[in-house]
Short mmCIF file of C-alpha atoms in Angstrom, two decimals:
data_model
loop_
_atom_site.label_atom_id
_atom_site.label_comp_id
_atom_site.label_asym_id
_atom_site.label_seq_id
_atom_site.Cartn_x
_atom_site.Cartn_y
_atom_site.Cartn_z
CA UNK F 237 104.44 53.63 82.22
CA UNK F 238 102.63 57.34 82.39
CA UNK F 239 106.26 58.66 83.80
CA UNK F 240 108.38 57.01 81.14
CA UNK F 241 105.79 58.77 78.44
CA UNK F 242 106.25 61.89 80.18
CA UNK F 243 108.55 64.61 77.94
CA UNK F 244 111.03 67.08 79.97
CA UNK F 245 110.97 70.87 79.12
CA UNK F 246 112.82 70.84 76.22
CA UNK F 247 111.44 67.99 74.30
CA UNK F 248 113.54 64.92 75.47
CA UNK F 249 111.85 61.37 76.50
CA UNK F 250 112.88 60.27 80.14
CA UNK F 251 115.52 57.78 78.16
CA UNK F 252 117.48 60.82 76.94
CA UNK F 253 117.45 62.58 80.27
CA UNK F 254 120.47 63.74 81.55
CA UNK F 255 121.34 61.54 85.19
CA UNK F 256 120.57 64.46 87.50
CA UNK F 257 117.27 64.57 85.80
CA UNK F 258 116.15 61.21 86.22
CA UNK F 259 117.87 61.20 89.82
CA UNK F 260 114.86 64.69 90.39
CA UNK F 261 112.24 62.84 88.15
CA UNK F 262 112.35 59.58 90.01
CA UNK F 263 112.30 61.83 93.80
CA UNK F 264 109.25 63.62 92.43
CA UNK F 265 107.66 59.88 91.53
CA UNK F 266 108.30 59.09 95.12
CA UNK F 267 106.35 61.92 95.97
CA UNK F 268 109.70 63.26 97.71
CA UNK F 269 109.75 66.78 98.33
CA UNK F 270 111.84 69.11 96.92
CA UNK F 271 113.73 71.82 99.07
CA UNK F 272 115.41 75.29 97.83
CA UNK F 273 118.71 73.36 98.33
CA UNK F 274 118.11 70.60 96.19
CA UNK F 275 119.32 70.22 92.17
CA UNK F 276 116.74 71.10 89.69
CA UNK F 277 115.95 71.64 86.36
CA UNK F 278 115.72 74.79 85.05
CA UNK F 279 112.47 74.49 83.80
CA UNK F 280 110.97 73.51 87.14
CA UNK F 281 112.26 76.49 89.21
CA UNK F 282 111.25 78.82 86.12
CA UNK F 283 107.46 77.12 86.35
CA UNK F 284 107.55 77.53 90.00
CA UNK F 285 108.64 81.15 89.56
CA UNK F 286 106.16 81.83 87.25
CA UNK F 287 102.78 79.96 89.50
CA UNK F 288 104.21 81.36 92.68
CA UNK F 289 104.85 84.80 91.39
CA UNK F 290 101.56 84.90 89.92
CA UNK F 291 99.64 83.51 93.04
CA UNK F 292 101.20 86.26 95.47
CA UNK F 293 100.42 89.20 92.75
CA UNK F 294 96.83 87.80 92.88
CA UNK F 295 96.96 87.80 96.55
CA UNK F 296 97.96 91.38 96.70
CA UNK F 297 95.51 92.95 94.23
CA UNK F 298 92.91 90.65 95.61
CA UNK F 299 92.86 93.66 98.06
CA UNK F 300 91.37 96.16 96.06
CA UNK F 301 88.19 95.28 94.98
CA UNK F 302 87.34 94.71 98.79
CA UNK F 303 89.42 97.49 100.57
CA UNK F 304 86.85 100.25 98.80
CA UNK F 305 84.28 98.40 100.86
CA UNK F 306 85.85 98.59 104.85
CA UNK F 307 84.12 102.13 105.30
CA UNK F 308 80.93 101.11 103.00
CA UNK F 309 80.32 97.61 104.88
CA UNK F 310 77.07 98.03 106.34
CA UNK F 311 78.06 97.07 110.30
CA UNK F 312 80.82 97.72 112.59
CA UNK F 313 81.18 94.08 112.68
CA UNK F 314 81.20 93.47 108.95
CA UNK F 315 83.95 96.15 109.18
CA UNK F 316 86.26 94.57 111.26
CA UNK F 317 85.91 91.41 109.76
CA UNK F 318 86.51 92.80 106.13
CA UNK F 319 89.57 94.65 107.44
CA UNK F 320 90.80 91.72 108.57
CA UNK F 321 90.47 89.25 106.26
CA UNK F 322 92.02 92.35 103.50
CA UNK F 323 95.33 92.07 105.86
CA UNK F 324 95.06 88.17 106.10
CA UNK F 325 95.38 89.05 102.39
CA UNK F 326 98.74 90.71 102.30
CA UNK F 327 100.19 88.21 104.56
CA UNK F 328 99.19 85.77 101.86
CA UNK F 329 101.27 87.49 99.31
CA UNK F 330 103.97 87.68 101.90
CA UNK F 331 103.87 84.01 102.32
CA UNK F 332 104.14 83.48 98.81
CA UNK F 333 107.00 86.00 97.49
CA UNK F 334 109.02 84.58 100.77
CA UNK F 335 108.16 81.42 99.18
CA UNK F 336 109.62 82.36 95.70
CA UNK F 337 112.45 84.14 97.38
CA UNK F 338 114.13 80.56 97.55
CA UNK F 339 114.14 79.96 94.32
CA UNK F 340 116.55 82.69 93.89
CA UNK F 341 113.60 85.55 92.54
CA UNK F 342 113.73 88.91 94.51
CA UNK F 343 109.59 90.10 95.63
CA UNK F 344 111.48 93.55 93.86
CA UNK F 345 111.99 91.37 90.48
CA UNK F 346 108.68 89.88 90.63
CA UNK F 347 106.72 93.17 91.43
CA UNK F 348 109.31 94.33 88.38
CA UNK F 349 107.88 91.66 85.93
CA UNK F 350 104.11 92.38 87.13
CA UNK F 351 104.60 96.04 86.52
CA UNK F 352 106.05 95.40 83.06
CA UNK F 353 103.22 93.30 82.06
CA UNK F 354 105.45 90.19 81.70
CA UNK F 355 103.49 88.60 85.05
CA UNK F 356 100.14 87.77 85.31
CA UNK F 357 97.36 87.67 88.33
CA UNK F 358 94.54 86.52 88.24
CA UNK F 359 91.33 87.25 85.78
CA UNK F 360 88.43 87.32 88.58
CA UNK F 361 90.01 90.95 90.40
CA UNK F 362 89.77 92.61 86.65
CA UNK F 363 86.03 92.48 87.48
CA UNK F 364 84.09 95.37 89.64
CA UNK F 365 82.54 94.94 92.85
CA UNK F 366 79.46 97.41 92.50
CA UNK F 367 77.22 96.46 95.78
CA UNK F 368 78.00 94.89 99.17
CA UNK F 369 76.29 91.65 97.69
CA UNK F 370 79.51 91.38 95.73
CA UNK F 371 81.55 91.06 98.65
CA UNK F 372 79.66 88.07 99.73
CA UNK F 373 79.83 86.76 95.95
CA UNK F 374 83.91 87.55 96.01
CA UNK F 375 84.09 85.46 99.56
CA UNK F 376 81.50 82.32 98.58
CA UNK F 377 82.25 82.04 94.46
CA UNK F 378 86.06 83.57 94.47
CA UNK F 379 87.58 82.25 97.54
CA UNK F 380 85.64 79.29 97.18
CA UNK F 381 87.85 78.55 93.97
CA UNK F 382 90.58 79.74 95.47
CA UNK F 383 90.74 77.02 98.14
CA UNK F 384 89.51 74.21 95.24
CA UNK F 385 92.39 75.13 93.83
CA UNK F 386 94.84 75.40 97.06
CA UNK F 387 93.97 72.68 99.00
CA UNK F 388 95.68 70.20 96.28
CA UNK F 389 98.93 72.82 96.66
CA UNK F 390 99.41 71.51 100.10
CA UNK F 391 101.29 68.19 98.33
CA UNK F 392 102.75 70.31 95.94
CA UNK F 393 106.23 69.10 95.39
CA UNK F 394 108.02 71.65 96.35
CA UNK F 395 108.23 72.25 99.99
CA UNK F 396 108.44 76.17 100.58
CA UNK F 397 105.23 76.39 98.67
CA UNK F 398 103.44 73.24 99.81
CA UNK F 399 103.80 74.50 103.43
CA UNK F 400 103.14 78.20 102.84
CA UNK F 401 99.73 76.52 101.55
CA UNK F 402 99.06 75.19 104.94
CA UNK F 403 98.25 78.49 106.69
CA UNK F 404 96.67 80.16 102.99
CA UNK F 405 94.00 77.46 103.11
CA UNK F 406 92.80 77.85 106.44
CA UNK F 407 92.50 81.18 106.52
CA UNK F 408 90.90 81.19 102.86
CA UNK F 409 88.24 78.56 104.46
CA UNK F 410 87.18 81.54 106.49
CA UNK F 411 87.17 83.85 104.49
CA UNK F 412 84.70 81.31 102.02
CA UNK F 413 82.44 81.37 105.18
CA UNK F 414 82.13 85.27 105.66
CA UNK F 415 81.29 85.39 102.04
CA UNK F 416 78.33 83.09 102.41
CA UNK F 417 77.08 84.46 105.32
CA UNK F 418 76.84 87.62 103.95
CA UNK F 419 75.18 86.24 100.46
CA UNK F 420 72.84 84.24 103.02
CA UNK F 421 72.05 87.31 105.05
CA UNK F 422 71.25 89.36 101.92
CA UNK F 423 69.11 85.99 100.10
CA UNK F 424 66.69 85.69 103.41
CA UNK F 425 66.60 90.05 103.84
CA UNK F 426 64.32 92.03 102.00
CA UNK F 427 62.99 91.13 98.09
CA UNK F 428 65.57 93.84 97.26
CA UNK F 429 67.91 92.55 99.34
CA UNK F 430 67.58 89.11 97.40
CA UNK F 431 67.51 90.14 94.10
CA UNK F 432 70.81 91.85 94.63
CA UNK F 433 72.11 88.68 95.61
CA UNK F 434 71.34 86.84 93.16
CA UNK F 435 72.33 90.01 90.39
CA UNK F 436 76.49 89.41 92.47
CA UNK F 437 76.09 85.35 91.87
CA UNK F 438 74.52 86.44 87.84
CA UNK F 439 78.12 88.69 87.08
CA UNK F 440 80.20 86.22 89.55
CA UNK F 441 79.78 82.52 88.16
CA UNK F 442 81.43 82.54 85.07
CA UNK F 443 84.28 84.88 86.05
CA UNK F 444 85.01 82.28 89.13
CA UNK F 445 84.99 79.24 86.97
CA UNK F 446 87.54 81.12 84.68
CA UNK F 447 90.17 80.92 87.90
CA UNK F 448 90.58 77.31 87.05
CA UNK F 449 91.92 78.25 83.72
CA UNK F 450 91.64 76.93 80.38
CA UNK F 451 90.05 73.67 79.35
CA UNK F 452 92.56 71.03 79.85
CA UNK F 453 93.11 70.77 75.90
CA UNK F 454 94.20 74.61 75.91
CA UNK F 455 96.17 74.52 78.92
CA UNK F 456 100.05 75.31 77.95
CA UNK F 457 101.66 74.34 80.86
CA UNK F 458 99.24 71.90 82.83
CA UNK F 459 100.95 68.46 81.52
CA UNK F 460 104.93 69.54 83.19
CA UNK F 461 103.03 71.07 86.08
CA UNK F 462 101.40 67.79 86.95
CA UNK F 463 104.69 65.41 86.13
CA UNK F 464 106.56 67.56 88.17
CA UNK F 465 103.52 67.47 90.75
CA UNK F 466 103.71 71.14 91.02
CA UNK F 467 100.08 70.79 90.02
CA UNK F 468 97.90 67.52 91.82
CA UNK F 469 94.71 68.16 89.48
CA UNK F 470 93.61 69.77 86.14
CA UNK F 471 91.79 72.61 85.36
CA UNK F 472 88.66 70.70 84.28
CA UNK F 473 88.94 68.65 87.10
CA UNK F 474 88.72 71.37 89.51
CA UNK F 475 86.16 73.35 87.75
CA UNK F 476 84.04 70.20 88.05
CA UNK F 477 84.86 69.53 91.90
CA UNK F 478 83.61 73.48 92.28
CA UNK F 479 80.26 73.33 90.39
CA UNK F 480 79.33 70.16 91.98
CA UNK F 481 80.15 71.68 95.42
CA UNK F 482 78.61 75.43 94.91
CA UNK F 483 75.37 74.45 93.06
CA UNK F 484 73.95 72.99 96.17
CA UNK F 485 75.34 75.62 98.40
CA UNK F 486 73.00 78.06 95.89
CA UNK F 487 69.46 75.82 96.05
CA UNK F 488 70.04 76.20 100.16
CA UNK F 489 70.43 80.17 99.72
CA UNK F 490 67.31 79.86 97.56
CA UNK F 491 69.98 81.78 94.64
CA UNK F 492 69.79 80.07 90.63
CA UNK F 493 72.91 79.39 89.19
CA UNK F 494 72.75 81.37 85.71
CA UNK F 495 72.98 78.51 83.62
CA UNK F 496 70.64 77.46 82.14
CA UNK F 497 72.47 74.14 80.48
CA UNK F 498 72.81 73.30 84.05
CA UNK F 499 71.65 69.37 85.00
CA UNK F 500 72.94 66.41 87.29
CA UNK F 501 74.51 63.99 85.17
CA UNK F 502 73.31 60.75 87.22
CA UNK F 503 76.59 58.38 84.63
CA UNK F 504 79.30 60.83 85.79
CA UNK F 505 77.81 61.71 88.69
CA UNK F 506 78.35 65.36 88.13
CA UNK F 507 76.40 68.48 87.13
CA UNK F 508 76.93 69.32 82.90
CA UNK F 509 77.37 72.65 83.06
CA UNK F 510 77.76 75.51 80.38
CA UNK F 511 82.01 76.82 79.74
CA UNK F 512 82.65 80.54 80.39
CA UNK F 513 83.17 82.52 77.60
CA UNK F 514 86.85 82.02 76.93
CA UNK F 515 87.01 84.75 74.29
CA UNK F 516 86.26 87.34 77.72
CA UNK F 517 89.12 85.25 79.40
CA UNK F 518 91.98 85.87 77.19
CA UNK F 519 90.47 89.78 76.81
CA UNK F 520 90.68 90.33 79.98
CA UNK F 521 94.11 88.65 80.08
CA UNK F 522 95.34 91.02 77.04
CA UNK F 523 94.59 93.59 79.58
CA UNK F 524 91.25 94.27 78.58
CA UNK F 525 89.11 93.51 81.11
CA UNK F 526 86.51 96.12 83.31
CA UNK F 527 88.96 97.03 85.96
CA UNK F 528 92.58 96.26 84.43
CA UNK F 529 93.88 99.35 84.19
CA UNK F 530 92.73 100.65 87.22
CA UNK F 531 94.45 97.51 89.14
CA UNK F 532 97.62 98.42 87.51
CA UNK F 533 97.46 101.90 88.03
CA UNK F 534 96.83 101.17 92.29
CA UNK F 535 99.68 98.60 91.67
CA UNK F 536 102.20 101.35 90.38
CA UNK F 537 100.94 103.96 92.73
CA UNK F 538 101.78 101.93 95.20
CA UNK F 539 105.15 100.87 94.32
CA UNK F 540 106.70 104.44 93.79
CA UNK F 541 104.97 105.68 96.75
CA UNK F 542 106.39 102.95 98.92
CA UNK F 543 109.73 103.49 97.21
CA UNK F 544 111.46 106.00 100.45
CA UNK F 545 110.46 103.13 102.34
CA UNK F 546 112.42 100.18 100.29
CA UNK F 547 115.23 103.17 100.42
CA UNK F 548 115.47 103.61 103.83
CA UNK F 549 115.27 99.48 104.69
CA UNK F 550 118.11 99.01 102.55
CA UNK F 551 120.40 101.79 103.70
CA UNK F 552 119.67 100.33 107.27
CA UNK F 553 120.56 96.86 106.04
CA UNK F 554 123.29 97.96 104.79
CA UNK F 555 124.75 99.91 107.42
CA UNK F 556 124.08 97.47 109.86
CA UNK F 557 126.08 94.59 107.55
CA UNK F 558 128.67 97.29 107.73
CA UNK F 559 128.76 97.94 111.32
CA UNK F 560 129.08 93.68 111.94
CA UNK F 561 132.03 93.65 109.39
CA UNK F 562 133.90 96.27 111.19
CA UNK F 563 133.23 94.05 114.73
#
């Protein structure tokens, strides 16, 4: 019955569907999945455009709020393990612009629409990291999202993406784990060492459970999304799954969550918790957030100084296509 209620993109109940969207409706209710190859709607290779393109641009400047700690980090170790979790980074976006390469999107048109302003990433790398505690927040609150929201991805119905997932979310499980151990390093160090801690988790929480997006009410694009199983779960659903998960993780680090409407609702079996202020969300989605200017000023930097080397790949490209054609 929930399928039949379900409206396509332009309106239309599944009885006035076209037969080729039916035929992709019924696959998707199958839980089929759907390859680059395969007829689809418009509006589903637009959404995916639009989710994958975002993910990879958040993958990419997910780099700099970190990368301008590698020399800071206090130990060799925490070096090398910062500097490689920043490249694990990049090869996410890689993953993911591959990914979106398939549905017929160049990583040069994507980067295009970021630059423009007409593509989003997301709101949590608008916000500064000021002390090394923040790198442990970023790793424990921020990736810890991340892979609450991922994980579902994997059984996302379209198949590039759901297996690009598969790699993301291990790697994003350790970096979750270097984030903690850093936060639980810092909690059981000195009394300044604590309180700096717990200053990252103060700035951190309400910016990480603004990755989930909007309430489910608000959400534009959330109902498609989950018909077309591009998404498995809602925002609030997610948001829920994290605070349930995190608050615990906090009461062993001996770190207060900074809400004070927090409680353990024993009927849902869930913590109530207080909403993020959604007027900062959409600011910082205008473009007005702490650091979005800066991000997009690294982002262009780094596009027209990387521009001789997009020259010279496709000159060699091309001569080499012209040197097989000649064969």
């Amino acid at each position: 019955m929930y399928a039949q209620m379900v409206t396509s993109e332009g309106g239309k109940a599944r009885d006035e569907m076209t037969p080729e969207e039916r035929a992709f409706q019924d696959r998707i209710d199958r839980g089929e999945r759907i390859e680059p190859k395969d007829w689809m709607p418009e509006g589903y290779r637009k959404t995916l455009i639009r989710q994958i393109g975002q993910h990879a641009h958040s993958e990419v400047v997910g780099q700099l709020p970190e990368g301008n700690w590698i020399t800071r980090a206090p130990t060799l170790e925490r070096k090398q393990i910062l500097l490689a979790k920043v490249q694990d980074e990049a090869g996410h976006g890689l993953y993911l612009y591959s990914a979106a390469e398939t549905l017929g999107v160049s990583r040069d048109e994507l980067t295009g629409m970021l630059l423009a302003g007409k593509m989003k990433y997301s709101s949590i790398f608008n916000y500064p990291t000021l002390t090394w505690a923040d790198i442990g927040a970023v790793g424990w609150l921020v990736d810890g999202a991340a892979i609450m929201n991922q994980v579902p991805l994997q059984r996302t119905s379209y198949g590039p993406y759901a297996r690009a997932m598969v790699r993301i979310c291990k790697e994003e499980s350790f970096h979750q784990r270097q984030g903690y151990s850093i936060m639980m390093t810092m909690a059981r160090g000195t009394p300044d060492q604590k309180a700096m801690a717990q200053d990252a988790l103060n700035r951190f929480w309400y910016p990480s459970l603004m990755m989930f997006g909007p309430s489910d009410a608000d959400s534009v694009h959330s109902a498609q999304s989950m018909a077309w199983k591009i998404k498995i779960n809602t925002n609030d659903e997610l948001r829920q799954k994290f605070v349930d998960q995190t608050v615990p993780q906090a009461r062993f680090l001996g770190l207060e969550i900074p809400d004070p409407g927090l409680a353990w609702n024993e009927e849902k079996g869930g913590h109530d918790f207080s909403q993020p202020d959604w007027s900062e969300f959409y600011e910082v989605l205008k473009g007005n957030g702490p650091c979005n200017a800066e991000r997009m000023e690294a982002r262009i930097e780094a596009w027209e100084d990387g521009a001789w080397v997009r020259e010279g790949l496709m000159a060699h490209a091309e001569k080499r296509a012209a040197a097989h054609a000649a064969e």
